[in-house]
Amino acid sequence: MPRWLLLSLLLLIPAPAPAQEAARLLVGASSLTAEESGWGWGWGREPTLELELALSRAVPYRAVIVGDPVRLIVDLKETDFSGLRTEDLFGHDAVPAIRWGAFRQGWSRIVVELPGPYRITSASQRTKAPQPVIRVRLEPVAEDEFAPLPSATAALRNLPAPADLPPPTADAEGLTVVLDPGHGGFDPGAQAGGETEADLVLGFAKELRTALEAQGVTVRMTREDDSFVRLEKRMTMARDAGADLFLSLHADALPSGQAAGATIFVWNPKANGKAARQLATRHDRSDLLSGIDLTGKDDGLASVMMDFARTDTQPRSENFARFLTSRMALQGIGLHDRPIQGAAFSVLKSPDIPSALLELGFITDEHDRANLTDPQWRARMVRVLVEAISGWARDERFRETNLRH
């Protein structure tokens, strides 16, 4: 081909278009407005919300509602939020919180935490002057009409809601678990919002028992009504039942704002020496270790034997705590900032039974209290515990098999 013809053809090929500049959110022209709906806010009805996002140019977007906690998620393609503050958005204080920023290559995300169950009634984008505007309108709905995506992960990956699957195989079959609903009788435990800790944890323990028994687990409870059981007797009941796991359930109280979220406590090894001596002094020697008669032994020997027993049970208790926190995190259960902690609680002192104390939440925290009285949240927490106990039991069997071989 002649050179002059090749050059002519090259001149006919259009140059590549320059990369388009990322869109910018125009915070000053954007807003979140709240309008009274139904009988108004004062009658327990959440407001209708409208989010307007003014942009420097039109972009592909989508808006979805995600549950637990309830959030509006708006994803925008090729949009830059750098240097922008959510507190500069007019009406940002109409909702519990707003966050935004980049979340994957080429996409940015706005997350609006909502005060209750909502649905999107309309979502549109105006592309004409003075500037493009994305408008998302939300209205509150009743709990039975709430139909969010199951998680932010589903929203991120465009995944459908999870399918209903048959119950998992009974990995924990043959296991004996003792559930210990805290307090009871003359001791109601923590109280707030017209609820008592003793009643809440007893109801939850019964729901958990039903779910565990459906998986083939033998379940015993230290109390089944509003009665008080001495702390020492709770351990004795677990030992008499041949418990593989002892789980004490609580929903404690702390000053407002100091603590929220589920917390798992295991025995604190630093307190072992003192606690062992107190146990050896205060309780019948035959009640301290299953199958070992400590009657007539001096306190020093009893303490040594209990410490020896804990070299096996303590790691197993901590392993259960890790199983439980991982399952709760995967299911979006709110956790305390330090979800696993050590403590010298009396119900954790048994040296021969893996034991843990679960604070389901803090009854003094308004959000935790709402969870504890919500059947859907309790059902989800029950599933988490069944999965954690089953997984832990499977891991224990694997460990024991390896030790035998």
mmCIF file of C-alpha atoms in Angstrom:
data_model
loop_
_atom_site.group_PDB
_atom_site.id
_atom_site.type_symbol
_atom_site.label_atom_id
_atom_site.label_comp_id
_atom_site.label_asym_id
_atom_site.label_seq_id
_atom_site.Cartn_x
_atom_site.Cartn_y
_atom_site.Cartn_z
ATOM 1 C CA MET A 1 0.000 0.000 0.000
ATOM 2 C CA PRO A 2 1.378 3.433 -0.910
ATOM 3 C CA ARG A 3 2.503 5.439 2.092
ATOM 4 C CA TRP A 4 0.320 8.422 1.147
ATOM 5 C CA LEU A 5 -2.784 6.142 1.163
ATOM 6 C CA LEU A 6 -1.924 4.687 4.600
ATOM 7 C CA LEU A 7 -1.572 8.176 6.059
ATOM 8 C CA SER A 8 -4.904 9.178 4.572
ATOM 9 C CA LEU A 9 -6.622 6.181 6.156
ATOM 10 C CA LEU A 10 -5.084 6.929 9.547
ATOM 11 C CA LEU A 11 -6.423 10.455 9.391
ATOM 12 C CA LEU A 12 -9.931 9.032 8.985
ATOM 13 C CA ILE A 13 -9.716 7.084 12.327
ATOM 14 C CA PRO A 14 -11.206 9.224 15.116
ATOM 15 C CA ALA A 15 -9.007 9.976 18.110
ATOM 16 C CA PRO A 16 -10.027 8.266 21.378
ATOM 17 C CA ALA A 17 -12.426 10.369 23.443
ATOM 18 C CA PRO A 18 -10.847 11.914 26.533
ATOM 19 C CA ALA A 19 -11.772 10.249 29.830
ATOM 20 C CA GLN A 20 -14.891 11.851 31.274
ATOM 21 C CA GLU A 21 -14.365 13.757 34.501
ATOM 22 C CA ALA A 22 -16.068 12.245 37.544
ATOM 23 C CA ALA A 23 -19.369 13.820 38.531
ATOM 24 C CA ARG A 24 -19.449 15.893 41.706
ATOM 25 C CA LEU A 25 -22.201 16.063 44.298
ATOM 26 C CA LEU A 26 -23.369 19.671 44.661
ATOM 27 C CA VAL A 27 -24.003 19.609 48.413
ATOM 28 C CA GLY A 28 -25.361 23.129 48.563
ATOM 29 C CA ALA A 29 -28.101 22.303 46.064
ATOM 30 C CA SER A 30 -28.894 18.885 47.617
ATOM 31 C CA SER A 31 -31.208 18.150 50.549
ATOM 32 C CA LEU A 32 -32.997 15.605 52.708
ATOM 33 C CA THR A 33 -36.487 16.752 53.657
ATOM 34 C CA ALA A 34 -38.995 15.205 56.041
ATOM 35 C CA GLU A 35 -42.746 15.667 55.816
ATOM 36 C CA GLU A 36 -45.448 14.583 58.232
ATOM 37 C CA SER A 37 -47.366 11.541 57.038
ATOM 38 C CA GLY A 38 -50.628 10.037 58.201
ATOM 39 C CA TRP A 39 -51.512 11.495 61.602
ATOM 40 C CA GLY A 40 -48.079 13.079 61.948
ATOM 41 C CA TRP A 41 -44.969 12.233 63.885
ATOM 42 C CA GLY A 42 -46.543 12.768 67.264
ATOM 43 C CA TRP A 43 -48.823 9.781 66.676
ATOM 44 C CA GLY A 44 -45.939 7.349 66.270
ATOM 45 C CA ARG A 45 -45.780 7.670 62.493
ATOM 46 C CA GLU A 46 -42.362 8.268 60.932
ATOM 47 C CA PRO A 47 -42.107 11.107 58.393
ATOM 48 C CA THR A 48 -42.103 10.779 54.642
ATOM 49 C CA LEU A 49 -38.554 11.436 53.392
ATOM 50 C CA GLU A 50 -37.253 12.840 50.121
ATOM 51 C CA LEU A 51 -33.582 12.791 49.177
ATOM 52 C CA GLU A 52 -32.450 15.140 46.404
ATOM 53 C CA LEU A 53 -28.912 14.814 45.048
ATOM 54 C CA ALA A 54 -27.784 17.585 42.727
ATOM 55 C CA LEU A 55 -24.881 16.536 40.470
ATOM 56 C CA SER A 56 -22.481 18.240 38.102
ATOM 57 C CA ARG A 57 -23.613 15.775 35.422
ATOM 58 C CA ALA A 58 -26.060 12.896 35.084
ATOM 59 C CA VAL A 59 -24.778 9.443 36.090
ATOM 60 C CA PRO A 60 -26.157 5.900 36.257
ATOM 61 C CA TYR A 61 -27.509 5.185 39.741
ATOM 62 C CA ARG A 62 -29.693 2.864 41.738
ATOM 63 C CA ALA A 63 -31.472 3.041 45.098
ATOM 64 C CA VAL A 64 -32.394 0.130 47.384
ATOM 65 C CA ILE A 65 -33.602 -0.422 50.944
ATOM 66 C CA VAL A 66 -31.551 -2.751 53.136
ATOM 67 C CA GLY A 67 -32.665 -4.140 56.484
ATOM 68 C CA ASP A 68 -31.200 -4.632 59.946
ATOM 69 C CA PRO A 69 -30.539 -1.829 60.491
ATOM 70 C CA VAL A 70 -32.873 -0.169 58.012
ATOM 71 C CA ARG A 71 -30.869 1.840 55.458
ATOM 72 C CA LEU A 72 -31.370 3.522 52.124
ATOM 73 C CA ILE A 73 -28.429 2.799 49.832
ATOM 74 C CA VAL A 74 -27.859 4.938 46.739
ATOM 75 C CA ASP A 75 -25.054 3.842 44.401
ATOM 76 C CA LEU A 76 -23.748 6.351 41.834
ATOM 77 C CA LYS A 77 -21.351 5.592 39.000
ATOM 78 C CA GLU A 78 -18.225 7.743 38.540
ATOM 79 C CA THR A 79 -19.137 10.208 41.276
ATOM 80 C CA ASP A 80 -16.588 11.875 43.518
ATOM 81 C CA PHE A 81 -17.405 12.700 47.157
ATOM 82 C CA SER A 82 -13.880 13.597 48.257
ATOM 83 C CA GLY A 83 -13.717 16.637 50.516
ATOM 84 C CA LEU A 84 -17.491 16.769 51.031
ATOM 85 C CA ARG A 85 -19.014 16.625 54.516
ATOM 86 C CA THR A 86 -22.363 14.987 55.235
ATOM 87 C CA GLU A 87 -23.140 17.645 57.846
ATOM 88 C CA ASP A 88 -23.239 20.204 55.013
ATOM 89 C CA LEU A 89 -26.234 18.408 53.471
ATOM 90 C CA PHE A 90 -29.419 20.294 54.346
ATOM 91 C CA GLY A 91 -31.647 18.085 56.523
ATOM 92 C CA HIS A 92 -28.927 15.575 57.417
ATOM 93 C CA ASP A 93 -30.191 15.552 61.024
ATOM 94 C CA ALA A 94 -33.622 14.236 59.960
ATOM 95 C CA VAL A 95 -32.227 10.679 60.104
ATOM 96 C CA PRO A 96 -29.949 8.841 62.557
ATOM 97 C CA ALA A 97 -26.874 9.035 60.282
ATOM 98 C CA ILE A 98 -25.617 9.545 56.733
ATOM 99 C CA ARG A 99 -22.360 8.245 55.240
ATOM 100 C CA TRP A 100 -20.865 8.469 51.755
ATOM 101 C CA GLY A 101 -17.723 7.662 49.852
ATOM 102 C CA ALA A 102 -16.146 5.335 47.268
ATOM 103 C CA PHE A 103 -16.864 1.634 47.767
ATOM 104 C CA ARG A 104 -15.605 -0.125 44.629
ATOM 105 C CA GLN A 105 -13.899 0.706 41.349
ATOM 106 C CA GLY A 106 -15.895 3.335 39.485
ATOM 107 C CA TRP A 107 -18.733 3.526 42.017
ATOM 108 C CA SER A 108 -19.568 5.582 45.095
ATOM 109 C CA ARG A 109 -22.220 4.938 47.731
ATOM 110 C CA ILE A 110 -24.496 6.970 49.989
ATOM 111 C CA VAL A 111 -25.889 5.200 53.066
ATOM 112 C CA VAL A 112 -28.815 6.819 54.889
ATOM 113 C CA GLU A 113 -29.761 5.162 58.178
ATOM 114 C CA LEU A 114 -33.548 5.349 58.552
ATOM 115 C CA PRO A 115 -35.589 5.734 61.757
ATOM 116 C CA GLY A 116 -37.822 2.759 60.954
ATOM 117 C CA PRO A 117 -39.132 0.508 58.161
ATOM 118 C CA TYR A 118 -39.564 2.347 54.853
ATOM 119 C CA ARG A 119 -40.121 1.649 51.168
ATOM 120 C CA ILE A 120 -39.080 3.571 48.072
ATOM 121 C CA THR A 121 -42.163 5.064 46.419
ATOM 122 C CA SER A 122 -40.291 6.752 43.561
ATOM 123 C CA ALA A 123 -36.760 7.245 42.251
ATOM 124 C CA SER A 124 -35.940 9.405 39.250
ATOM 125 C CA GLN A 125 -33.230 11.565 37.703
ATOM 126 C CA ARG A 126 -33.780 14.928 36.078
ATOM 127 C CA THR A 127 -31.094 15.421 33.453
ATOM 128 C CA LYS A 128 -31.891 18.959 32.253
ATOM 129 C CA ALA A 129 -30.735 22.374 33.523
ATOM 130 C CA PRO A 130 -30.012 23.933 35.898
ATOM 131 C CA GLN A 131 -28.314 20.673 36.918
ATOM 132 C CA PRO A 132 -29.087 16.945 37.021
ATOM 133 C CA VAL A 133 -30.945 15.888 40.175
ATOM 134 C CA ILE A 134 -31.589 12.386 41.528
ATOM 135 C CA ARG A 135 -34.743 12.337 43.631
ATOM 136 C CA VAL A 136 -35.624 9.375 45.901
ATOM 137 C CA ARG A 137 -38.880 9.482 47.858
ATOM 138 C CA LEU A 138 -39.535 7.191 50.835
ATOM 139 C CA GLU A 139 -42.576 6.515 52.957
ATOM 140 C CA PRO A 140 -42.873 4.602 56.245
ATOM 141 C CA VAL A 141 -44.526 1.188 56.238
ATOM 142 C CA ALA A 142 -45.753 -1.297 58.809
ATOM 143 C CA GLU A 143 -43.417 -4.104 59.866
ATOM 144 C CA ASP A 144 -45.447 -6.723 57.981
ATOM 145 C CA GLU A 145 -45.134 -4.674 54.761
ATOM 146 C CA PHE A 146 -41.400 -4.116 55.084
ATOM 147 C CA ALA A 147 -39.510 -5.936 52.299
ATOM 148 C CA PRO A 148 -35.844 -4.900 52.231
ATOM 149 C CA LEU A 149 -32.884 -6.607 50.615
ATOM 150 C CA PRO A 150 -31.356 -8.995 53.165
ATOM 151 C CA SER A 151 -28.006 -7.203 53.483
ATOM 152 C CA ALA A 152 -25.651 -4.589 52.117
ATOM 153 C CA THR A 153 -23.682 -7.444 50.543
ATOM 154 C CA ALA A 154 -26.721 -8.405 48.488
ATOM 155 C CA ALA A 155 -27.058 -4.766 47.411
ATOM 156 C CA LEU A 156 -23.370 -4.619 46.516
ATOM 157 C CA ARG A 157 -23.344 -7.758 44.386
ATOM 158 C CA ASN A 158 -26.850 -7.468 42.935
ATOM 159 C CA LEU A 159 -27.706 -10.756 44.630
ATOM 160 C CA PRO A 160 -31.280 -11.961 45.118
ATOM 161 C CA ALA A 161 -32.670 -12.627 48.564
ATOM 162 C CA PRO A 162 -31.410 -15.933 50.010
ATOM 163 C CA ALA A 163 -33.521 -18.961 49.201
ATOM 164 C CA ASP A 164 -35.352 -20.855 51.915
ATOM 165 C CA LEU A 165 -33.323 -24.000 52.577
ATOM 166 C CA PRO A 166 -34.117 -27.030 54.710
ATOM 167 C CA PRO A 167 -32.748 -26.961 58.257
ATOM 168 C CA PRO A 168 -29.087 -27.962 58.524
ATOM 169 C CA THR A 169 -28.152 -31.436 59.644
ATOM 170 C CA ALA A 170 -27.995 -31.936 63.352
ATOM 171 C CA ASP A 171 -24.271 -31.458 63.880
ATOM 172 C CA ALA A 172 -24.880 -31.021 67.610
ATOM 173 C CA GLU A 173 -26.901 -34.210 68.077
ATOM 174 C CA GLY A 174 -25.932 -35.978 71.307
ATOM 175 C CA LEU A 175 -24.811 -32.691 72.886
ATOM 176 C CA THR A 176 -26.159 -31.570 76.244
ATOM 177 C CA VAL A 177 -26.482 -27.831 76.787
ATOM 178 C CA VAL A 178 -27.612 -26.174 80.003
ATOM 179 C CA LEU A 179 -29.239 -22.776 79.540
ATOM 180 C CA ASP A 180 -29.186 -20.461 82.509
ATOM 181 C CA PRO A 181 -31.669 -17.558 82.277
ATOM 182 C CA GLY A 182 -30.219 -15.036 84.718
ATOM 183 C CA HIS A 183 -31.950 -13.679 87.824
ATOM 184 C CA GLY A 184 -35.616 -14.539 88.556
ATOM 185 C CA GLY A 185 -37.956 -14.498 91.533
ATOM 186 C CA PHE A 186 -37.140 -11.745 94.005
ATOM 187 C CA ASP A 187 -34.245 -10.708 91.723
ATOM 188 C CA PRO A 188 -35.686 -9.207 88.509
ATOM 189 C CA GLY A 189 -32.264 -8.122 87.293
ATOM 190 C CA ALA A 190 -31.934 -4.932 85.272
ATOM 191 C CA GLN A 191 -35.095 -2.968 84.514
ATOM 192 C CA ALA A 192 -35.846 -0.350 81.863
ATOM 193 C CA GLY A 193 -38.702 0.675 79.604
ATOM 194 C CA GLY A 194 -41.201 -1.454 81.534
ATOM 195 C CA GLU A 195 -39.155 -4.616 80.907
ATOM 196 C CA THR A 196 -37.170 -6.775 83.313
ATOM 197 C CA GLU A 197 -34.019 -8.686 82.503
ATOM 198 C CA ALA A 198 -35.339 -11.838 84.198
ATOM 199 C CA ASP A 199 -38.459 -12.021 82.000
ATOM 200 C CA LEU A 200 -36.649 -11.189 78.748
ATOM 201 C CA VAL A 201 -33.928 -13.801 79.124
ATOM 202 C CA LEU A 202 -36.363 -16.487 80.303
ATOM 203 C CA GLY A 203 -38.511 -16.007 77.207
ATOM 204 C CA PHE A 204 -35.424 -16.046 74.980
ATOM 205 C CA ALA A 205 -34.067 -19.186 76.671
ATOM 206 C CA LYS A 206 -37.316 -21.051 75.975
ATOM 207 C CA GLU A 207 -37.176 -20.054 72.298
ATOM 208 C CA LEU A 208 -33.551 -21.174 72.114
ATOM 209 C CA ARG A 209 -34.371 -24.489 73.809
ATOM 210 C CA THR A 210 -37.032 -25.264 71.208
ATOM 211 C CA ALA A 211 -34.618 -24.570 68.343
ATOM 212 C CA LEU A 212 -31.786 -26.606 69.871
ATOM 213 C CA GLU A 213 -34.024 -29.588 70.625
ATOM 214 C CA ALA A 214 -35.112 -29.572 66.981
ATOM 215 C CA GLN A 215 -31.420 -30.193 66.154
ATOM 216 C CA GLY A 216 -31.191 -33.189 68.493
ATOM 217 C CA VAL A 217 -29.564 -31.302 71.378
ATOM 218 C CA THR A 218 -30.515 -32.253 74.923
ATOM 219 C CA VAL A 219 -31.354 -29.013 76.735
ATOM 220 C CA ARG A 220 -31.758 -28.416 80.447
ATOM 221 C CA MET A 221 -32.663 -25.084 82.011
ATOM 222 C CA THR A 222 -31.709 -23.854 85.451
ATOM 223 C CA ARG A 223 -35.157 -22.262 85.766
ATOM 224 C CA GLU A 224 -38.356 -22.432 83.729
ATOM 225 C CA ASP A 225 -40.446 -19.895 85.610
ATOM 226 C CA ASP A 226 -40.051 -16.697 87.583
ATOM 227 C CA SER A 227 -38.091 -18.263 90.428
ATOM 228 C CA PHE A 228 -34.643 -17.632 91.854
ATOM 229 C CA VAL A 229 -31.960 -20.321 91.770
ATOM 230 C CA ARG A 230 -28.809 -19.891 93.820
ATOM 231 C CA LEU A 231 -25.720 -19.320 91.715
ATOM 232 C CA GLU A 232 -23.917 -22.340 93.163
ATOM 233 C CA LYS A 233 -26.932 -24.559 92.461
ATOM 234 C CA ARG A 234 -26.912 -23.530 88.799
ATOM 235 C CA MET A 235 -23.455 -25.043 88.388
ATOM 236 C CA THR A 236 -24.512 -28.152 90.276
ATOM 237 C CA MET A 237 -27.532 -28.589 87.983
ATOM 238 C CA ALA A 238 -25.265 -28.347 84.940
ATOM 239 C CA ARG A 239 -22.895 -30.937 86.357
ATOM 240 C CA ASP A 240 -25.741 -33.302 87.277
ATOM 241 C CA ALA A 241 -27.077 -33.005 83.708
ATOM 242 C CA GLY A 242 -23.681 -33.962 82.281
ATOM 243 C CA ALA A 243 -23.536 -30.644 80.410
ATOM 244 C CA ASP A 244 -21.143 -30.275 77.508
ATOM 245 C CA LEU A 245 -21.761 -26.531 77.534
ATOM 246 C CA PHE A 246 -23.145 -24.117 80.117
ATOM 247 C CA LEU A 247 -24.573 -20.878 78.724
ATOM 248 C CA SER A 248 -25.840 -18.134 81.025
ATOM 249 C CA LEU A 249 -28.122 -15.530 79.419
ATOM 250 C CA HIS A 250 -28.392 -11.913 80.544
ATOM 251 C CA ALA A 251 -29.452 -8.450 79.368
ATOM 252 C CA ASP A 252 -27.728 -6.181 81.843
ATOM 253 C CA ALA A 253 -27.783 -2.465 82.606
ATOM 254 C CA LEU A 254 -25.124 0.199 82.390
ATOM 255 C CA PRO A 255 -25.398 3.997 82.483
ATOM 256 C CA SER A 256 -26.849 5.381 79.270
ATOM 257 C CA GLY A 257 -24.383 5.566 76.419
ATOM 258 C CA GLN A 258 -21.728 3.410 78.073
ATOM 259 C CA ALA A 259 -22.467 0.096 76.426
ATOM 260 C CA ALA A 260 -24.565 -1.453 73.699
ATOM 261 C CA GLY A 261 -24.463 -4.649 71.660
ATOM 262 C CA ALA A 262 -24.021 -8.314 72.474
ATOM 263 C CA THR A 263 -21.066 -9.358 74.664
ATOM 264 C CA ILE A 264 -19.702 -12.808 75.563
ATOM 265 C CA PHE A 265 -17.915 -13.343 78.856
ATOM 266 C CA VAL A 266 -15.642 -16.252 79.707
ATOM 267 C CA TRP A 267 -13.755 -16.997 82.883
ATOM 268 C CA ASN A 268 -10.893 -14.600 83.464
ATOM 269 C CA PRO A 269 -7.764 -16.677 84.119
ATOM 270 C CA LYS A 270 -6.203 -13.854 86.154
ATOM 271 C CA ALA A 271 -8.865 -14.385 88.787
ATOM 272 C CA ASN A 272 -8.453 -18.179 88.895
ATOM 273 C CA GLY A 273 -6.260 -18.392 91.965
ATOM 274 C CA LYS A 274 -8.492 -16.393 94.266
ATOM 275 C CA ALA A 275 -11.721 -17.853 92.881
ATOM 276 C CA ALA A 276 -10.427 -21.410 93.184
ATOM 277 C CA ARG A 277 -9.576 -20.863 96.853
ATOM 278 C CA GLN A 278 -13.030 -19.377 97.492
ATOM 279 C CA LEU A 279 -14.694 -22.333 95.762
ATOM 280 C CA ALA A 280 -12.677 -24.843 97.731
ATOM 281 C CA THR A 281 -13.660 -23.143 100.967
ATOM 282 C CA ARG A 282 -17.326 -22.411 100.306
ATOM 283 C CA HIS A 283 -18.688 -25.432 98.428
ATOM 284 C CA ASP A 284 -18.893 -29.157 99.022
ATOM 285 C CA ARG A 285 -15.759 -30.738 97.621
ATOM 286 C CA SER A 286 -17.814 -33.300 95.661
ATOM 287 C CA ASP A 287 -19.499 -30.433 93.804
ATOM 288 C CA LEU A 288 -16.332 -29.004 92.304
ATOM 289 C CA LEU A 289 -15.208 -31.615 89.814
ATOM 290 C CA SER A 290 -17.292 -34.290 88.226
ATOM 291 C CA GLY A 291 -15.981 -37.781 88.947
ATOM 292 C CA ILE A 292 -13.279 -36.599 91.374
ATOM 293 C CA ASP A 293 -13.827 -36.812 95.106
ATOM 294 C CA LEU A 294 -12.130 -33.856 96.760
ATOM 295 C CA THR A 295 -13.492 -34.620 100.201
ATOM 296 C CA GLY A 296 -10.722 -34.459 102.769
ATOM 297 C CA LYS A 297 -8.265 -32.781 100.379
ATOM 298 C CA ASP A 298 -6.628 -29.596 101.544
ATOM 299 C CA ASP A 299 -7.401 -26.303 99.813
ATOM 300 C CA GLY A 300 -4.067 -26.206 98.012
ATOM 301 C CA LEU A 301 -4.594 -29.595 96.359
ATOM 302 C CA ALA A 302 -8.190 -28.727 95.445
ATOM 303 C CA SER A 303 -7.017 -25.516 93.788
ATOM 304 C CA VAL A 304 -4.318 -27.327 91.828
ATOM 305 C CA MET A 305 -6.788 -29.937 90.574
ATOM 306 C CA MET A 306 -9.259 -27.241 89.504
ATOM 307 C CA ASP A 307 -6.519 -25.328 87.698
ATOM 308 C CA PHE A 308 -5.553 -28.536 85.921
ATOM 309 C CA ALA A 309 -9.166 -29.102 84.831
ATOM 310 C CA ARG A 310 -9.340 -25.556 83.454
ATOM 311 C CA THR A 311 -6.367 -26.163 81.162
ATOM 312 C CA ASP A 312 -8.866 -28.165 79.099
ATOM 313 C CA THR A 313 -12.143 -26.304 79.636
ATOM 314 C CA GLN A 314 -10.843 -22.739 79.371
ATOM 315 C CA PRO A 315 -9.676 -23.043 75.730
ATOM 316 C CA ARG A 316 -12.960 -24.762 74.871
ATOM 317 C CA SER A 317 -14.946 -21.907 76.444
ATOM 318 C CA GLU A 318 -12.908 -19.348 74.533
ATOM 319 C CA ASN A 319 -13.350 -21.353 71.317
ATOM 320 C CA PHE A 320 -17.126 -21.254 71.767
ATOM 321 C CA ALA A 321 -16.973 -17.492 72.320
ATOM 322 C CA ARG A 322 -15.099 -17.097 69.033
ATOM 323 C CA PHE A 323 -17.610 -19.281 67.177
ATOM 324 C CA LEU A 324 -20.455 -17.203 68.572
ATOM 325 C CA THR A 325 -18.979 -13.785 67.790
ATOM 326 C CA SER A 326 -18.109 -14.833 64.232
ATOM 327 C CA ARG A 327 -21.663 -16.052 63.588
ATOM 328 C CA MET A 328 -23.137 -12.885 65.083
ATOM 329 C CA ALA A 329 -20.885 -10.695 62.952
ATOM 330 C CA LEU A 330 -21.813 -12.617 59.792
ATOM 331 C CA GLN A 331 -25.514 -12.189 60.542
ATOM 332 C CA GLY A 332 -25.195 -8.490 61.326
ATOM 333 C CA ILE A 333 -25.951 -8.796 65.048
ATOM 334 C CA GLY A 334 -24.760 -5.659 66.816
ATOM 335 C CA LEU A 335 -21.708 -6.406 68.958
ATOM 336 C CA HIS A 336 -20.070 -4.541 71.793
ATOM 337 C CA ASP A 337 -16.789 -2.800 70.960
ATOM 338 C CA ARG A 338 -15.042 -5.643 72.855
ATOM 339 C CA PRO A 339 -17.333 -8.599 72.122
ATOM 340 C CA ILE A 340 -15.310 -11.178 74.103
ATOM 341 C CA GLN A 341 -14.307 -10.294 77.650
ATOM 342 C CA GLY A 342 -13.073 -12.049 80.765
ATOM 343 C CA ALA A 343 -14.868 -11.874 84.092
ATOM 344 C CA ALA A 344 -15.004 -13.588 87.456
ATOM 345 C CA PHE A 345 -18.775 -14.156 87.429
ATOM 346 C CA SER A 346 -19.915 -16.944 89.726
ATOM 347 C CA VAL A 347 -21.685 -18.877 86.960
ATOM 348 C CA LEU A 348 -18.410 -19.108 85.006
ATOM 349 C CA LYS A 349 -16.425 -20.680 87.842
ATOM 350 C CA SER A 350 -17.074 -24.326 87.058
ATOM 351 C CA PRO A 351 -13.645 -25.785 86.215
ATOM 352 C CA ASP A 352 -14.934 -28.884 84.405
ATOM 353 C CA ILE A 353 -17.635 -27.521 82.041
ATOM 354 C CA PRO A 354 -17.017 -25.106 79.146
ATOM 355 C CA SER A 355 -18.994 -22.047 80.184
ATOM 356 C CA ALA A 356 -19.907 -18.658 78.788
ATOM 357 C CA LEU A 357 -22.151 -15.789 79.777
ATOM 358 C CA LEU A 358 -23.914 -14.002 76.918
ATOM 359 C CA GLU A 359 -25.169 -10.467 77.372
ATOM 360 C CA LEU A 360 -27.771 -10.396 74.613
ATOM 361 C CA GLY A 361 -27.688 -6.624 74.826
ATOM 362 C CA PHE A 362 -28.038 -3.906 77.427
ATOM 363 C CA ILE A 363 -31.622 -3.304 78.486
ATOM 364 C CA THR A 364 -30.724 0.296 79.310
ATOM 365 C CA ASP A 365 -29.818 0.951 75.664
ATOM 366 C CA GLU A 366 -32.939 1.892 73.707
ATOM 367 C CA HIS A 367 -31.835 0.107 70.523
ATOM 368 C CA ASP A 368 -30.823 -3.068 72.398
ATOM 369 C CA ARG A 369 -34.098 -3.072 74.321
ATOM 370 C CA ALA A 370 -36.062 -2.761 71.073
ATOM 371 C CA ASN A 371 -34.147 -5.773 69.714
ATOM 372 C CA LEU A 372 -34.777 -7.848 72.823
ATOM 373 C CA THR A 373 -38.526 -7.314 72.519
ATOM 374 C CA ASP A 374 -38.597 -7.840 68.725
ATOM 375 C CA PRO A 375 -39.618 -11.414 67.756
ATOM 376 C CA GLN A 376 -37.763 -11.186 64.439
ATOM 377 C CA TRP A 377 -34.505 -10.123 66.088
ATOM 378 C CA ARG A 378 -34.815 -12.831 68.749
ATOM 379 C CA ALA A 379 -35.480 -15.455 66.072
ATOM 380 C CA ARG A 380 -32.342 -14.364 64.233
ATOM 381 C CA MET A 381 -30.273 -14.477 67.419
ATOM 382 C CA VAL A 382 -31.640 -17.954 68.147
ATOM 383 C CA ARG A 383 -30.508 -19.125 64.696
ATOM 384 C CA VAL A 384 -27.079 -17.604 65.309
ATOM 385 C CA LEU A 385 -26.732 -19.467 68.611
ATOM 386 C CA VAL A 386 -27.862 -22.774 67.100
ATOM 387 C CA GLU A 387 -25.297 -22.375 64.315
ATOM 388 C CA ALA A 388 -22.551 -21.409 66.775
ATOM 389 C CA ILE A 389 -23.292 -24.311 69.134
ATOM 390 C CA SER A 390 -23.476 -26.784 66.227
ATOM 391 C CA GLY A 391 -20.230 -25.503 64.718
ATOM 392 C CA TRP A 392 -18.494 -25.556 68.076
ATOM 393 C CA ALA A 393 -19.702 -29.119 68.771
ATOM 394 C CA ARG A 394 -18.438 -30.255 65.364
ATOM 395 C CA ASP A 395 -15.081 -28.634 66.060
ATOM 396 C CA GLU A 396 -14.921 -30.304 69.478
ATOM 397 C CA ARG A 397 -15.572 -33.730 67.958
ATOM 398 C CA PHE A 398 -12.873 -33.131 65.332
ATOM 399 C CA ARG A 399 -10.425 -32.120 68.055
ATOM 400 C CA GLU A 400 -11.222 -35.159 70.195
ATOM 401 C CA THR A 401 -10.868 -37.492 67.183
ATOM 402 C CA ASN A 402 -7.424 -36.076 66.436
ATOM 403 C CA LEU A 403 -6.378 -36.452 70.064
ATOM 404 C CA ARG A 404 -7.411 -40.106 70.041
ATOM 405 C CA HIS A 405 -5.370 -40.726 66.926
#
